[in-house]
Amino acid sequence: MRIDPLPPLTNLIAFEATVRLGSFTRAALELNLTQSAISRQVAQLEAFLGRALFRREHKRLHLTVSGQRYAERVQQLLAGLAETTAEVMDLSGEQQLVLACSSGVAALWLGPLIGHFASAFPGIDVRLRVLDNLDTLLKPEFDLALYFLREPPPPGLAGRQLFPEWVGAYCAPDYLGGQQLSPPELLDRRLLMIEDGQRRWLSWTEWFARLGYPAPRIRQRLTVSQYPILVDLAIAGHGIVLGWRPMIDAHLRSGALVEACSECVQGQGGYYLLWPGDRQPGLATRRFEAWLNDALSASP
């Protein structure tokens, strides 16, 4: 059932501030509006109610009988709403954190990392949403997201770059017998390629071009739509994969992958930490971001 009649919330906020502060001017300063805007909001409320709320005498405001009765109730309701809003924000921010990322970020980097965070903050319920297409991620569905972007964050999202795009060529230790090849020599080997219809990732063709080898003739290729599968294929010795630092670092430290070529390319993108631009971060969100900053600072 619809709750009716209800005036616009902005009218009520302007009216409450005017009553509490005693003038349109002081209410305007508090709400960061003009004096005429506050006066107009109150006038709209009076028109909605069909009653005068103030008597304007000698540049001073006095509540009418109706205004006094209405002000008491509005102040109670707005105060209660603010208190409940704060409680909900604290509750959700304290107990729940929803992270979002692509499958590659989840498998290679963020997945293992959030396990350490969960151990450090056992009172926070952590959820990880894995979606490869950032465009399908809705703002109400997450608190923080980590995605690779070649352009600034899309409208509605705020963010900052965690690390730039550095891309090298990697393979299993036995695939090349421990040797490193020059970029042209890589073309004689099987190159593992990601199917990227949206062209968000640096391709092998672009990688070669940035090293001064335009229009390379790739003789052997294996194409997969999921980047973690490409990495698994490389670890199993089935070819050479482009690896994004630091996403690939755990496999380098473990020895599962080694450099197939000494060359490394800096791309135009980077990995970004994103959040809804119109939302105040809860306590869990702030704790994770601070924890992540410390973890990145401590990493080699």
Tab-separated table of C-alpha atoms in Angstrom, residues 65-169:
chain	number	residue	atom	x	y	z
A	65	VAL	CA	0.008	26.682	15.442
A	66	SER	CA	0.024	24.251	12.528
A	67	GLY	CA	3.734	24.905	11.983
A	68	GLN	CA	4.559	24.163	15.617
A	69	ARG	CA	2.672	20.880	15.574
A	70	TYR	CA	4.173	19.864	12.240
A	71	ALA	CA	7.718	20.850	13.244
A	72	GLU	CA	7.696	18.661	16.352
A	73	ARG	CA	6.620	15.609	14.379
A	74	VAL	CA	8.969	16.234	11.453
A	75	GLN	CA	11.958	16.662	13.770
A	76	GLN	CA	11.139	13.391	15.544
A	77	LEU	CA	10.761	11.480	12.290
A	78	LEU	CA	13.902	12.895	10.632
A	79	ALA	CA	15.971	12.259	13.760
A	80	GLY	CA	14.675	8.686	13.900
A	81	LEU	CA	15.381	8.153	10.220
A	82	ALA	CA	18.934	9.493	10.594
A	83	GLU	CA	19.563	7.245	13.597
A	84	THR	CA	18.276	4.152	11.799
A	85	THR	CA	20.286	5.022	8.687
A	86	ALA	CA	23.451	5.267	10.767
A	87	GLU	CA	22.694	1.933	12.420
A	88	VAL	CA	22.178	0.193	9.081
A	89	MET	CA	25.365	1.698	7.638
A	90	ASP	CA	27.375	0.641	10.688
A	91	LEU	CA	25.832	-2.832	10.689
A	92	SER	CA	26.476	-3.546	7.040
A	93	GLY	CA	29.883	-1.912	7.100
A	94	GLU	CA	30.921	-3.770	10.251
A	95	GLN	CA	29.737	-7.259	9.391
A	96	GLN	CA	29.708	-7.603	5.615
A	97	LEU	CA	32.051	-6.801	2.745
A	98	VAL	CA	31.174	-7.646	-0.851
A	99	LEU	CA	34.127	-7.685	-3.241
A	100	ALA	CA	33.888	-8.063	-7.010
A	101	CYS	CA	36.506	-8.919	-9.614
A	102	SER	CA	37.161	-10.818	-12.835
A	103	SER	CA	37.905	-14.547	-12.871
A	104	GLY	CA	41.576	-13.894	-13.594
A	105	VAL	CA	41.988	-11.510	-10.676
A	106	ALA	CA	40.086	-13.891	-8.394
A	107	ALA	CA	42.091	-16.989	-9.294
A	108	LEU	CA	45.541	-15.449	-9.509
A	109	TRP	CA	45.580	-12.722	-6.894
A	110	LEU	CA	42.521	-11.585	-4.935
A	111	GLY	CA	41.198	-15.034	-4.010
A	112	PRO	CA	44.243	-16.064	-1.960
A	113	LEU	CA	44.606	-12.543	-0.609
A	114	ILE	CA	41.125	-12.271	0.915
A	115	GLY	CA	41.745	-15.487	2.823
A	116	HIS	CA	44.419	-13.630	4.789
A	117	PHE	CA	42.057	-10.707	5.325
A	118	ALA	CA	39.305	-12.997	6.603
A	119	SER	CA	41.746	-14.502	9.096
A	120	ALA	CA	42.789	-11.031	10.266
A	121	PHE	CA	39.163	-9.853	10.621
A	122	PRO	CA	37.035	-12.908	11.529
A	123	GLY	CA	34.057	-10.728	12.471
A	124	ILE	CA	33.606	-9.516	8.872
A	125	ASP	CA	31.535	-11.633	6.493
A	126	VAL	CA	33.411	-11.494	3.164
A	127	ARG	CA	31.669	-12.315	-0.127
A	128	LEU	CA	33.426	-12.459	-3.490
A	129	ARG	CA	31.437	-11.904	-6.705
A	130	VAL	CA	33.252	-13.044	-9.845
A	131	LEU	CA	32.110	-11.316	-13.028
A	132	ASP	CA	34.370	-10.895	-16.044
A	133	ASN	CA	32.394	-8.017	-17.535
A	134	LEU	CA	32.466	-4.911	-15.365
A	135	ASP	CA	29.537	-3.475	-17.339
A	136	THR	CA	27.218	-6.144	-15.895
A	137	LEU	CA	28.145	-5.319	-12.285
A	138	LEU	CA	25.449	-3.263	-10.540
A	139	LYS	CA	26.430	-0.727	-7.874
A	140	PRO	CA	24.153	-2.145	-5.151
A	141	GLU	CA	25.839	-5.536	-5.588
A	142	PHE	CA	29.316	-4.678	-4.256
A	143	ASP	CA	31.341	-2.509	-1.895
A	144	LEU	CA	34.727	-2.693	-3.618
A	145	ALA	CA	35.801	-4.092	-6.974
A	146	LEU	CA	39.159	-4.802	-8.582
A	147	TYR	CA	39.307	-4.768	-12.373
A	148	PHE	CA	41.765	-4.204	-15.158
A	149	LEU	CA	40.925	-1.004	-17.052
A	150	ARG	CA	42.467	0.702	-20.023
A	151	GLU	CA	40.430	3.855	-19.466
A	152	PRO	CA	39.290	5.789	-16.359
A	153	PRO	CA	36.481	4.225	-14.300
A	154	PRO	CA	33.049	4.268	-15.986
A	155	PRO	CA	30.362	6.782	-14.903
A	156	GLY	CA	28.965	6.156	-11.438
A	157	LEU	CA	32.149	4.543	-10.147
A	158	ALA	CA	35.089	6.112	-8.342
A	159	GLY	CA	38.459	4.478	-8.052
A	160	ARG	CA	42.211	4.604	-7.970
A	161	GLN	CA	44.899	2.657	-9.757
A	162	LEU	CA	46.628	0.059	-7.586
A	163	PHE	CA	49.364	-0.799	-10.082
A	164	PRO	CA	50.075	-0.132	-13.761
A	165	GLU	CA	50.065	-2.667	-16.561
A	166	TRP	CA	53.341	-4.573	-16.970
A	167	VAL	CA	53.191	-7.566	-19.315
A	168	GLY	CA	55.817	-10.240	-19.939
A	169	ALA	CA	56.014	-13.671	-21.590
